[in-house]
Coordinates of C-alpha atoms in Angstrom, one line a residue:
M1 CA -29.9 80.6 32.9
D2 CA -33.6 79.5 33.1
R3 CA -34.8 82.3 31.0
R4 CA -35.4 81.4 27.3
L5 CA -35.7 83.4 24.1
K6 CA -39.5 83.8 23.6
G7 CA -40.4 86.2 20.8
G8 CA -37.4 88.4 21.5
L9 CA -34.3 88.9 23.6
P10 CA -34.5 88.4 27.3
R11 CA -34.5 91.6 29.3
G12 CA -30.9 92.7 30.1
A13 CA -29.4 90.4 27.5
S14 CA -29.1 92.8 24.6
V15 CA -25.3 92.8 25.0
L16 CA -23.4 89.6 25.8
T17 CA -19.7 89.6 26.9
I18 CA -17.2 86.8 27.5
A19 CA -16.7 87.9 31.1
G20 CA -20.4 87.7 31.6
L21 CA -20.7 84.2 30.2
M22 CA -17.7 83.0 32.3
S23 CA -19.2 84.3 35.5
L24 CA -22.2 82.0 35.3
G25 CA -21.5 80.1 38.5
A26 CA -24.7 78.1 38.3
C27 CA -23.1 76.2 35.4
T28 CA -20.2 74.8 37.6
T29 CA -20.4 71.2 39.0
S30 CA -17.9 69.1 40.9
L31 CA -17.3 65.3 41.3
T32 CA -17.8 65.0 45.1
A33 CA -17.2 62.0 47.5
S34 CA -18.7 62.2 51.0
K35 CA -17.7 60.0 53.9
V36 CA -20.4 57.7 55.1
S37 CA -20.2 57.4 58.9
N38 CA -23.6 55.9 59.5
F39 CA -25.4 53.5 57.2
D40 CA -28.5 53.5 59.3
S41 CA -29.7 56.7 57.7
G42 CA -28.8 55.5 54.2
A43 CA -26.3 56.9 51.7
T44 CA -27.0 58.7 48.4
G45 CA -25.2 57.7 45.3
Q46 CA -22.6 55.0 44.8
V47 CA -20.8 53.7 47.9
Y48 CA -17.1 52.6 47.7
Y49 CA -14.5 51.6 50.3
L50 CA -10.9 52.2 50.7
P51 CA -9.0 48.9 51.1
L52 CA -7.0 47.6 54.0
A53 CA -4.3 44.9 53.7
Q54 CA -4.5 41.8 55.8
Y55 CA -2.1 38.8 56.0
Q56 CA -3.0 35.2 56.7
I57 CA 0.1 33.7 58.5
N58 CA 0.3 29.9 58.7
L59 CA 2.9 29.0 61.3
S60 CA 4.0 25.3 61.3
R61 CA 6.0 23.7 64.1
E62 CA 7.3 20.2 63.5
L63 CA 8.8 18.4 66.4
K64 CA 12.1 16.8 65.5
S65 CA 13.4 15.5 68.9
C66 CA 12.2 15.6 72.5
E67 CA 14.6 14.7 75.2
L68 CA 16.2 15.5 78.5
A69 CA 19.9 15.6 77.6
Y70 CA 23.2 17.3 78.4
K71 CA 24.5 20.2 76.5
D72 CA 27.3 18.1 75.0
D73 CA 29.3 15.0 75.6
A74 CA 31.7 16.8 77.9
Q75 CA 28.9 17.8 80.2
A76 CA 27.5 14.3 80.1
A77 CA 30.9 12.8 80.8
L78 CA 31.2 15.0 83.8
A79 CA 27.9 13.8 85.2
W80 CA 28.7 10.2 84.3
L81 CA 32.1 10.6 86.1
N82 CA 30.3 11.8 89.2
A83 CA 27.8 8.9 89.2
Q84 CA 30.6 6.3 88.7
I85 CA 32.8 7.8 91.4
L86 CA 29.9 7.7 93.9
S87 CA 29.2 4.2 92.8
A88 CA 32.8 3.1 93.3
R89 CA 33.0 4.6 96.7
A90 CA 29.9 2.6 97.7
A91 CA 31.7 -0.7 97.1
D92 CA 32.3 -2.8 100.2
A93 CA 36.0 -3.7 99.4
A94 CA 38.8 -1.4 98.6
E95 CA 39.8 -3.6 95.8
D96 CA 36.4 -3.2 94.2
T97 CA 36.7 0.5 94.5
L98 CA 40.1 0.5 92.8
K99 CA 38.8 -1.8 90.1
A100 CA 35.9 0.5 89.4
L101 CA 38.2 3.6 89.3
D102 CA 40.5 1.8 86.8
A103 CA 37.5 1.0 84.6
I104 CA 36.5 4.7 84.7
M105 CA 40.0 5.9 83.7
A106 CA 40.0 3.4 80.8
D107 CA 36.7 4.4 79.4
P108 CA 37.2 5.7 75.8
V109 CA 35.1 8.9 76.4
L110 CA 37.8 10.4 78.7
K111 CA 40.3 10.1 75.8
R112 CA 38.2 11.8 73.2
G113 CA 39.5 15.1 71.8
D114 CA 36.2 17.0 72.5
V115 CA 35.9 15.7 76.1
Q116 CA 39.4 15.2 77.6
P117 CA 40.5 18.9 77.4
V118 CA 37.2 20.1 78.9
I119 CA 37.3 17.6 81.8
N120 CA 41.0 18.4 82.5
A121 CA 40.1 22.2 82.5
M122 CA 37.3 21.7 84.9
L123 CA 38.9 19.2 87.3
G124 CA 42.5 19.9 86.8
A125 CA 45.1 18.1 84.7
N126 CA 46.1 15.8 87.6
W127 CA 42.7 14.8 88.7
Q128 CA 43.3 11.1 88.0
S129 CA 46.3 11.0 90.2
Q130 CA 44.3 12.6 93.0
V131 CA 41.7 9.8 93.1
V132 CA 44.2 6.9 92.7
V133 CA 47.5 7.4 94.5
T134 CA 50.6 5.3 94.5
E135 CA 52.5 4.7 97.8
G136 CA 56.1 3.6 98.4
P137 CA 57.6 0.1 99.0
I138 CA 56.0 -2.3 101.5
A139 CA 58.0 -4.6 103.8
P140 CA 58.0 -8.3 102.9
G141 CA 56.3 -9.4 106.1
V142 CA 53.5 -6.9 105.5
A143 CA 53.2 -7.7 101.8
R144 CA 50.7 -10.2 100.6
K145 CA 52.0 -13.8 100.5
G146 CA 55.3 -12.6 102.0
K147 CA 56.5 -11.0 98.8
A148 CA 58.0 -7.6 98.8
Q149 CA 56.2 -5.0 96.7
S150 CA 57.9 -1.8 95.4
H151 CA 54.7 0.3 95.1
Q152 CA 51.0 0.1 96.1
R153 CA 48.0 1.8 94.2
K154 CA 44.9 2.7 96.2
A155 CA 41.9 5.0 96.0
S156 CA 42.3 8.2 97.9
D157 CA 39.2 9.2 99.9
D158 CA 40.4 12.8 100.1
G159 CA 41.0 12.9 96.4
L160 CA 37.6 11.4 95.7
D161 CA 35.9 13.9 98.0
R162 CA 37.7 16.9 96.3
I163 CA 36.7 15.7 92.8
A164 CA 33.1 15.0 93.9
Q165 CA 32.8 18.4 95.5
R166 CA 34.2 20.1 92.4
I167 CA 31.7 18.3 90.2
R168 CA 28.9 19.4 92.5
Q169 CA 30.1 23.0 92.2
L170 CA 30.1 22.7 88.4
D171 CA 26.6 21.2 88.7
P172 CA 26.3 19.5 85.2
R173 CA 22.6 19.2 84.7
P174 CA 20.7 17.7 81.8
E175 CA 18.5 20.1 79.9
Y176 CA 15.0 19.8 78.4
K177 CA 15.8 19.8 74.7
L178 CA 13.2 20.3 72.0
E179 CA 14.4 20.4 68.4
V180 CA 11.6 22.0 66.3
D181 CA 11.5 23.0 62.7
V182 CA 9.5 26.2 62.4
T183 CA 8.2 27.4 59.0
A184 CA 5.9 30.3 58.1
Q185 CA 3.8 31.0 55.1
V186 CA 2.1 34.3 54.4
V187 CA -1.0 34.9 52.1
P188 CA -1.8 38.6 51.5
S189 CA -5.3 39.9 50.7
F190 CA -7.2 43.1 50.7
A191 CA -10.5 43.8 52.4
P192 CA -12.9 46.8 52.5
D193 CA -12.1 49.2 55.3
A194 CA -15.4 49.8 57.1
D195 CA -14.0 52.9 58.8
H196 CA -13.4 54.5 55.4
A197 CA -16.6 54.3 53.3
Y198 CA -17.5 57.0 50.8
S199 CA -20.4 57.8 48.5
L200 CA -20.3 59.4 45.1
D201 CA -23.5 61.2 44.5
Y202 CA -23.5 61.4 40.7
A203 CA -26.9 63.3 40.8
L204 CA -25.0 66.4 42.1
M205 CA -23.2 66.5 38.8
S206 CA -26.5 66.8 36.8
D207 CA -27.4 70.1 35.2
G208 CA -29.9 71.1 32.6
L209 CA -27.1 72.5 30.4
K210 CA -24.7 69.6 30.8
A211 CA -24.4 66.0 29.5
T212 CA -22.6 63.8 32.1
D213 CA -21.0 60.5 31.3
Y214 CA -20.4 58.8 34.7
S215 CA -18.7 55.4 35.1
V216 CA -17.4 53.9 38.3
E217 CA -16.3 50.3 38.8
T218 CA -15.5 48.5 42.1
Y219 CA -13.8 45.2 43.1
A220 CA -15.8 42.6 44.9
G221 CA -16.7 44.0 48.3
G222 CA -16.9 47.6 47.1
I223 CA -13.2 48.6 46.8
L224 CA -12.8 51.3 44.2
K225 CA -11.4 50.0 40.9
S226 CA -11.9 52.7 38.3
V227 CA -13.5 56.1 37.7
N228 CA -14.5 56.9 34.0
V229 CA -12.0 54.2 32.8
T230 CA -12.0 53.5 29.1
I231 CA -9.2 51.0 29.3
D232 CA -9.3 48.9 32.5
D233 CA -5.8 48.0 33.5
Q234 CA -6.8 45.7 36.4
T235 CA -4.2 44.7 38.9
G236 CA -4.9 41.3 40.9
P237 CA -3.9 40.3 44.4
A238 CA -0.1 40.0 44.9
V239 CA 1.1 36.1 45.4
L240 CA 4.1 36.4 47.9
N241 CA 6.8 34.2 47.6
V242 CA 6.1 32.0 50.3
I243 CA 9.0 32.1 51.9
G244 CA 9.4 29.6 54.3
G245 CA 11.9 29.7 56.9
V246 CA 13.2 26.6 58.7
T247 CA 15.4 26.9 61.8
K248 CA 16.6 24.6 64.4
L249 CA 15.8 25.9 67.9
A250 CA 18.0 25.8 71.0
A251 CA 16.8 24.2 74.2
A252 CA 16.2 26.0 77.5
A253 CA 18.2 25.2 80.6
G254 CA 16.8 23.1 83.4
G255 CA 16.6 19.4 84.3
F256 CA 17.0 16.8 87.0
P257 CA 19.7 16.9 89.7
L258 CA 22.3 14.3 89.6
G259 CA 21.4 11.0 91.1
I260 CA 23.4 9.8 94.1
A261 CA 24.1 6.2 94.8
H262 CA 23.0 4.8 98.1
A263 CA 25.9 4.3 100.5
G264 CA 26.9 0.8 101.3
K265 CA 25.5 -0.7 98.1
G266 CA 27.9 -1.5 95.3
V267 CA 26.6 -0.4 91.9
P268 CA 28.2 -2.1 88.9
F269 CA 30.3 0.1 86.7
Q270 CA 28.6 1.5 83.6
P271 CA 30.5 2.5 80.5
F272 CA 29.7 6.0 79.3
S273 CA 27.8 4.8 76.2
E274 CA 25.5 2.5 78.2
W275 CA 25.0 5.1 80.9
R276 CA 23.9 7.7 78.4
E277 CA 21.4 5.4 76.8
A278 CA 20.0 4.5 80.2
Q279 CA 19.7 8.2 81.0
A280 CA 17.8 8.9 77.8
D281 CA 15.4 6.0 78.5
A282 CA 14.9 7.0 82.1
N283 CA 14.2 10.7 81.4
K284 CA 11.2 10.9 79.2
I285 CA 9.7 14.3 78.8
C286 CA 7.5 13.7 75.8
R287 CA 4.2 11.9 75.8
S288 CA 4.4 8.2 75.0
D289 CA 2.5 8.5 71.7
I290 CA 4.8 11.4 70.6
R291 CA 7.9 9.3 71.4
W292 CA 6.5 6.4 69.4
K293 CA 5.9 8.7 66.4
L294 CA 9.5 10.1 66.7
Y295 CA 10.8 6.5 66.6
Q296 CA 8.6 5.8 63.6
R297 CA 9.8 8.9 61.8
A298 CA 13.4 8.0 62.4
G299 CA 12.9 4.6 61.0
L300 CA 10.9 5.8 58.0
Q301 CA 13.5 8.4 57.3
A302 CA 16.2 5.8 57.3
Q303 CA 14.1 3.6 55.0
A304 CA 13.5 6.6 52.7
E305 CA 17.3 7.4 52.5
A306 CA 18.1 3.7 51.9
G307 CA 15.4 3.5 49.2
A308 CA 16.7 6.6 47.5
E309 CA 20.2 5.1 47.5
S310 CA 18.9 1.8 46.2
A311 CA 16.9 3.5 43.5
L312 CA 19.9 5.5 42.4
A313 CA 22.1 2.4 42.3
Q314 CA 19.4 0.5 40.4
Q315 CA 19.0 3.3 37.9
K316 CA 22.7 3.3 37.2
E317 CA 22.6 -0.5 36.7
L318 CA 19.6 0.0 34.3
D319 CA 21.5 2.6 32.3
K320 CA 24.4 0.3 32.0
L321 CA 22.2 -2.6 30.9
N322 CA 20.5 -0.4 28.4
E323 CA 23.9 0.4 26.9
E324 CA 24.7 -3.3 26.7
H325 CA 21.4 -4.0 25.1
V326 CA 22.0 -1.4 22.5
K327 CA 25.4 -2.8 21.7
A328 CA 24.0 -6.4 21.5
I329 CA 21.3 -5.3 19.0
A330 CA 24.0 -3.4 17.0
A331 CA 26.1 -6.6 16.9
L332 CA 23.2 -8.7 15.8
E333 CA 22.3 -6.3 13.0
K334 CA 25.9 -6.3 11.9
A335 CA 26.0 -10.0 11.8
Q336 CA 22.8 -10.3 9.9
E337 CA 24.0 -7.8 7.3
A338 CA 27.2 -9.8 6.9
L339 CA 25.2 -13.0 6.4
K340 CA 23.0 -11.4 3.7
E341 CA 26.1 -10.4 1.7
L342 CA 27.5 -14.0 1.7
D343 CA 26.8 -16.4 -1.1
E344 CA 25.1 -19.7 -0.3
N345 CA 28.3 -21.6 -1.2
D346 CA 30.6 -19.3 0.7
P347 CA 32.8 -21.4 3.1
T348 CA 32.5 -18.7 5.9
R349 CA 28.7 -18.7 5.8
A350 CA 28.4 -21.3 8.5
A351 CA 30.6 -19.4 10.9
V352 CA 28.7 -16.1 10.2
K353 CA 25.4 -17.9 10.7
A354 CA 26.6 -19.2 14.0
L355 CA 27.6 -15.7 15.0
V356 CA 24.1 -14.5 14.1
T357 CA 22.6 -17.1 16.4
K358 CA 24.9 -16.2 19.2
S359 CA 24.1 -12.5 18.7
K360 CA 20.4 -13.2 18.9
S361 CA 20.9 -15.1 22.1
E362 CA 23.0 -12.3 23.6
A363 CA 20.4 -9.6 22.5
K364 CA 17.6 -11.6 24.1
L365 CA 19.6 -12.1 27.3
A366 CA 20.4 -8.3 27.4
A367 CA 16.7 -7.5 26.9
R368 CA 15.7 -9.8 29.7
K369 CA 18.3 -8.2 32.0
V370 CA 16.9 -4.8 31.1
L371 CA 13.4 -6.0 31.9
D372 CA 14.4 -7.5 35.2
S373 CA 16.2 -4.3 36.1
K374 CA 13.2 -2.2 35.3
T375 CA 11.0 -4.5 37.4
R376 CA 13.4 -4.2 40.3
L377 CA 13.5 -0.4 39.9
A378 CA 9.7 -0.2 39.8
G379 CA 9.5 -2.3 43.0
I380 CA 12.0 0.0 44.7
Q381 CA 10.1 3.1 43.6
Q382 CA 6.8 1.7 44.7
A383 CA 8.2 0.8 48.1
S384 CA 9.7 4.3 48.4
E385 CA 6.4 5.9 47.6
K386 CA 4.7 3.9 50.4
V387 CA 7.5 4.9 52.8
D388 CA 7.1 8.6 51.7
T389 CA 3.4 8.4 52.2
R390 CA 3.8 6.9 55.7
L391 CA 6.5 9.4 56.5
A392 CA 4.3 12.3 55.4
G393 CA 1.6 11.1 57.7
I394 CA 3.9 10.8 60.7
R395 CA 5.3 14.2 60.1
K396 CA 1.8 15.6 59.9
A397 CA 1.0 14.1 63.2
L398 CA 4.1 15.7 64.7
T399 CA 3.3 19.1 63.2
L400 CA 1.0 21.8 64.7
V401 CA -0.2 24.6 62.4
H402 CA -1.7 27.8 63.7
T403 CA -3.3 30.3 61.4
T404 CA -3.5 34.0 62.3
T405 CA -4.8 37.0 60.5
F406 CA -2.6 40.1 60.8
R407 CA -4.3 43.5 60.1
P408 CA -1.6 46.1 60.8
K409 CA -2.6 49.5 62.1
R410 CA -0.5 52.5 62.9
S411 CA -0.8 51.7 66.6
E412 CA -0.3 47.9 66.0
L413 CA 2.6 47.2 63.7
T414 CA 3.5 44.0 65.5
L415 CA 1.6 40.8 66.4
D416 CA 2.7 37.9 68.7
L417 CA 1.8 34.7 66.9
P418 CA 0.1 32.0 69.0
G419 CA 0.7 28.3 69.2
A420 CA 3.9 27.8 71.3
D421 CA 2.1 27.0 74.5
Q422 CA -0.3 24.7 72.7
A423 CA 2.6 22.9 71.1
L424 CA 4.2 22.2 74.4
Q425 CA 1.0 20.9 75.9
A426 CA 0.5 18.6 72.9
W427 CA 4.1 17.2 73.0
L428 CA 5.2 17.1 76.7
Q429 CA 4.0 14.9 79.5
P430 CA 1.7 16.7 81.8
D431 CA 3.8 15.8 84.9
P432 CA 7.3 14.6 83.9
C433 CA 8.5 14.7 87.5
K434 CA 5.7 12.4 88.8
G435 CA 7.2 9.9 91.2
K436 CA 10.8 11.2 90.9
S437 CA 12.5 12.7 94.0
G438 CA 14.5 15.9 93.4
C439 CA 13.0 16.3 90.0
K440 CA 12.8 19.9 88.7
P441 CA 9.8 20.4 86.3
P442 CA 10.5 22.1 83.0
D443 CA 10.4 25.8 82.7
L444 CA 7.6 26.1 80.1
A445 CA 8.3 29.8 79.5
S446 CA 12.0 29.0 78.6
L447 CA 10.9 26.1 76.3
A448 CA 8.2 28.2 74.6
L449 CA 10.5 31.2 73.8
P450 CA 12.6 29.4 71.1
I451 CA 9.5 28.3 69.3
S452 CA 7.6 31.6 69.6
A453 CA 7.1 33.9 66.7
Q454 CA 6.2 37.4 65.9
A455 CA 4.9 39.2 62.8
A456 CA 5.9 42.9 62.2
I457 CA 5.6 45.6 59.6
Y458 CA 8.8 47.5 59.0
A459 CA 7.9 51.0 57.7
P460 CA 10.7 53.4 58.2
L461 CA 9.0 56.1 56.0
L462 CA 5.7 55.9 57.8
P463 CA 4.0 59.3 57.2
N464 CA 2.4 61.3 60.0
E465 CA -1.2 60.4 60.4
A466 CA -3.5 63.0 58.9
G467 CA -7.2 63.1 58.1
K468 CA -8.6 63.2 54.6
P469 CA -8.4 66.5 52.7
T470 CA -11.4 68.6 53.2
E471 CA -10.6 71.7 51.1
V472 CA -10.8 69.8 47.7
R473 CA -13.7 67.9 46.4
G474 CA -13.3 64.8 44.4
V475 CA -12.6 61.0 44.7
F476 CA -10.7 60.1 47.9
Y477 CA -8.1 57.3 47.8
R478 CA -5.0 56.2 49.7
Q479 CA -1.7 55.5 48.1
P480 CA -0.4 52.3 49.8
L481 CA 2.9 52.5 51.8
K482 CA 5.7 50.2 50.6
S483 CA 6.7 48.2 53.7
T484 CA 8.4 45.0 54.7
L485 CA 6.5 42.2 56.3
L486 CA 8.6 40.1 58.7
V487 CA 7.9 36.9 60.6
C488 CA 10.6 36.2 63.2
K489 CA 11.2 33.3 65.6
S490 CA 12.0 33.6 69.3
Q491 CA 12.5 37.4 69.4
A492 CA 11.1 40.7 68.2
C493 CA 11.6 41.5 64.5
V494 CA 11.8 45.3 64.9
A495 CA 12.9 47.7 67.6
G496 CA 12.7 51.4 67.2
N497 CA 13.2 52.2 63.5
A498 CA 15.4 49.2 62.6
I499 CA 15.2 45.5 62.0
T500 CA 16.9 43.9 65.0
A501 CA 16.3 40.2 64.4
P502 CA 19.4 38.4 63.0
P503 CA 19.0 36.7 59.6
E504 CA 18.8 33.2 61.2
A505 CA 15.8 34.3 63.2
V506 CA 13.8 35.7 60.2
L507 CA 11.4 33.2 58.8
V508 CA 9.7 35.5 56.3
S509 CA 10.8 38.9 54.8
T510 CA 8.9 40.3 51.8
Q511 CA 7.8 43.6 50.4
V512 CA 4.1 44.5 50.8
D513 CA 1.7 47.3 50.0
V514 CA -0.1 48.5 53.1
P515 CA -2.9 50.9 52.1
Q516 CA -4.1 51.7 55.7
L517 CA -0.6 53.2 56.4
G518 CA -0.6 55.3 53.3
A519 CA -1.5 59.0 52.9
F520 CA -4.8 60.3 51.7
A521 CA -5.1 61.9 48.3
V522 CA -7.9 63.2 46.2
L523 CA -8.7 63.2 42.4
A524 CA -10.6 66.5 41.8
L525 CA -12.9 67.2 38.8
K526 CA -14.5 70.6 38.5
N527 CA -16.5 71.5 35.4
G528 CA -17.2 75.2 34.8
P529 CA -19.1 77.0 32.1
F530 CA -18.0 76.2 28.6
Q531 CA -15.6 73.5 29.9
N532 CA -15.4 70.0 28.5
N533 CA -13.1 68.1 30.8
T534 CA -12.7 64.4 31.6
I535 CA -10.8 62.4 34.3
A536 CA -10.2 58.7 33.9
A537 CA -8.4 56.8 36.7
S538 CA -7.9 53.1 37.6
F539 CA -6.8 51.6 40.9
A540 CA -5.2 48.4 42.0
E541 CA -7.0 46.3 44.6
S542 CA -4.5 47.6 47.1
G543 CA -5.9 51.1 46.4
A544 CA -2.8 52.2 44.5
L545 CA -3.5 54.7 41.7
T546 CA -2.2 52.8 38.6
K547 CA -3.4 55.2 35.8
V548 CA -4.9 58.6 35.6
T549 CA -5.8 60.7 32.5
Y550 CA -7.2 64.2 32.6
K551 CA -8.4 66.2 29.5
S552 CA -9.7 69.7 29.4
N553 CA -10.5 72.2 26.7
A554 CA -9.6 76.0 26.7
A555 CA -12.7 77.5 28.4
V556 CA -12.0 81.1 27.3
A557 CA -11.7 80.1 23.7
K558 CA -14.9 78.1 24.0
A559 CA -16.6 81.1 25.6
A560 CA -15.4 83.3 22.7
E561 CA -16.8 80.8 20.2
V562 CA -20.1 80.7 22.0
F563 CA -20.2 84.6 22.1
E564 CA -19.6 84.7 18.3
S565 CA -22.2 82.1 17.7
S566 CA -24.6 83.9 20.0
A567 CA -24.1 87.2 18.2
D568 CA -24.7 85.6 14.8
A569 CA -27.9 84.1 16.1
L570 CA -29.1 87.5 17.4
M571 CA -28.4 89.2 14.1
K572 CA -30.3 86.4 12.2
F573 CA -33.2 86.7 14.7
R574 CA -33.5 90.5 14.1
E575 CA -33.3 90.0 10.3
A576 CA -36.1 87.4 10.6
K577 CA -38.2 89.9 12.5
R578 CA -37.8 92.6 9.8
N579 CA -38.8 90.1 7.1
Q580 CA -41.7 88.8 9.0
E581 CA -44.1 91.7 8.1
T582 CA -43.3 91.6 4.4
A583 CA -43.9 87.9 4.4
K584 CA -47.3 88.5 6.1
L585 CA -48.3 91.2 3.4
E586 CA -47.2 88.9 0.6
A587 CA -49.2 86.1 2.1
S588 CA -52.3 88.4 2.4
T589 CA -52.1 89.6 -1.2
S590 CA -51.9 86.1 -2.5
E591 CA -54.9 85.2 -0.4
L592 CA -57.0 88.1 -1.9
A593 CA -56.0 87.2 -5.4
A594 CA -57.1 83.7 -4.8
K595 CA -60.4 84.9 -3.3
K596 CA -61.0 87.1 -6.4
K597 CA -60.5 84.3 -8.7
L598 CA -62.9 82.2 -6.7
V599 CA -65.6 84.9 -6.9
D600 CA -65.1 85.3 -10.7
A601 CA -65.5 81.6 -11.1
Q602 CA -68.7 81.5 -9.1
L603 CA -70.1 84.4 -11.2
A604 CA -69.3 82.7 -14.4
L605 CA -70.9 79.5 -13.2
E606 CA -74.1 81.4 -12.2
K607 CA -74.3 83.1 -15.6
A608 CA -73.9 79.8 -17.5
Q609 CA -76.6 78.3 -15.4
A610 CA -79.0 81.1 -16.2
D611 CA -78.3 80.8 -20.0
L612 CA -79.1 77.1 -19.8
D613 CA -82.4 77.7 -18.1
K614 CA -83.4 80.3 -20.6
F615 CA -82.6 78.0 -23.5
R616 CA -84.8 75.2 -22.1
E617 CA -87.7 77.6 -21.8
T618 CA -87.6 78.8 -25.4
K619 CA -87.2 75.4 -27.1
P620 CA -90.5 74.1 -29.0
S621 CA -92.1 70.9 -27.7
S622 CA -92.4 67.7 -29.8
S623 CA -96.3 67.8 -30.2
S624 CA -96.2 71.0 -31.9
D625 CA -94.1 69.5 -34.6

């Protein structure tokens, strides 16, 4: 193809055929991307990256309560019963023991519908008759003050022993309870994948017989955006509904053993309600500053609720006063109109005039009431705003936020989110059992499990991992895999090929595009002789191919057109060669004729000059005249 027409046809080119023109392999170029594995040696052309998805997960844990408490009131009542029985048995007098047992039996907690059936099922329906027995008649001489008694009630040591032993077997223990609200927020983004960098060497598409229009655009960071795009349909980062999930967490088992009263020392009877409050005050597991913030939040929440109710009631009152004000203004306007229609001498004018005065007074009073109501409402709202601001500050102090970036890979589709252990360290006392005999320290692993969390990618249609295509040249890209991003609390989200977490444990569930899990693909562009083809493609920041256009002409028809044009050109060249000699002869003849005319002109000039000289010589001088 480097040989040019110089004075004639190139050797061997006297006959051109379509097949011969189509077989010119040197006129074929391809759009080629090469993987860049080492930037130390440099890369030729334009470098672009395939994207990878990453997710910033903000996990918030807000402490709601922190206590050592029983599972329910039935368990608490069982422990209370054990403590009171032991206390009653420690009394010095039998009468004091019986009095204490009667007080126990009369406590309202043992008659509650959610407690009585449970206690009876655990201790037996006749447990009360086992601890306090009734004996037969007593003789008058033995009876107190000489009076005969038909029956005698007394505490049964055997019955008390059996009930106490049964309670010890049931072992009602308080539990470390943490009530925590857990929320999760996910922010997706795309970053360049350093392991998948490619260079487009546009110089390889250059050819002396071709005109190349090359245009490649990338996102910030070098992620491929478009190739030869005339209309750029750009797709921005996806904004996932932040779904937040809030769940109340169950507490782990554990706690202190039951306290035992010292023998021989009478302990006053404690009603259940007082005993439980004393237990809560005695068993503090949270740090003192955390407990104080919990008390503050409880008080502020109560104030906020009361403020909201007051604001609602005040708004209703204001609405009612506005209606009365409108009615008062309407009555005043009606009275004024009636007064205008009356003649000065009308006998009813005085009464109507008095009505106008009264209506004015009522309208002013209604307006003042509206103003006062608005002032009260504004004061309530202002106070509520202050409470809300303080409450927000307290809640923030009780909330721990941990931020983690999740970059899923084929080998790492799950990620345990941190922060549970740090939250326990921030909330709990470092040594809650200090100075307490028989105290069992909390099981931190059991407490951390309910407030733990895990992120996972659920991709049931995950393709088999394969390398990039090597047989075809072109622009390499990855079509993202549609997956589900999950954030779950207290347990794994996915097991095997299924979502195993129950709905109440799922904090976040949203559809995402994960390019690093997608399959490789290639956009090929091969330009042969006599071809005019164009490829235009645009990509989302996730790497997804959003638009592709390919145009190509009919190469054989183009080759035929070139062959016809070439044949015409050759015929015209030969005709020009035949006419070349004639043109040269005509040019020579014209040149000789011009030379002859020039010589004739020169001869005529010389003859005229000679005649002039001869005339001057023969002319007579003036003296001779």
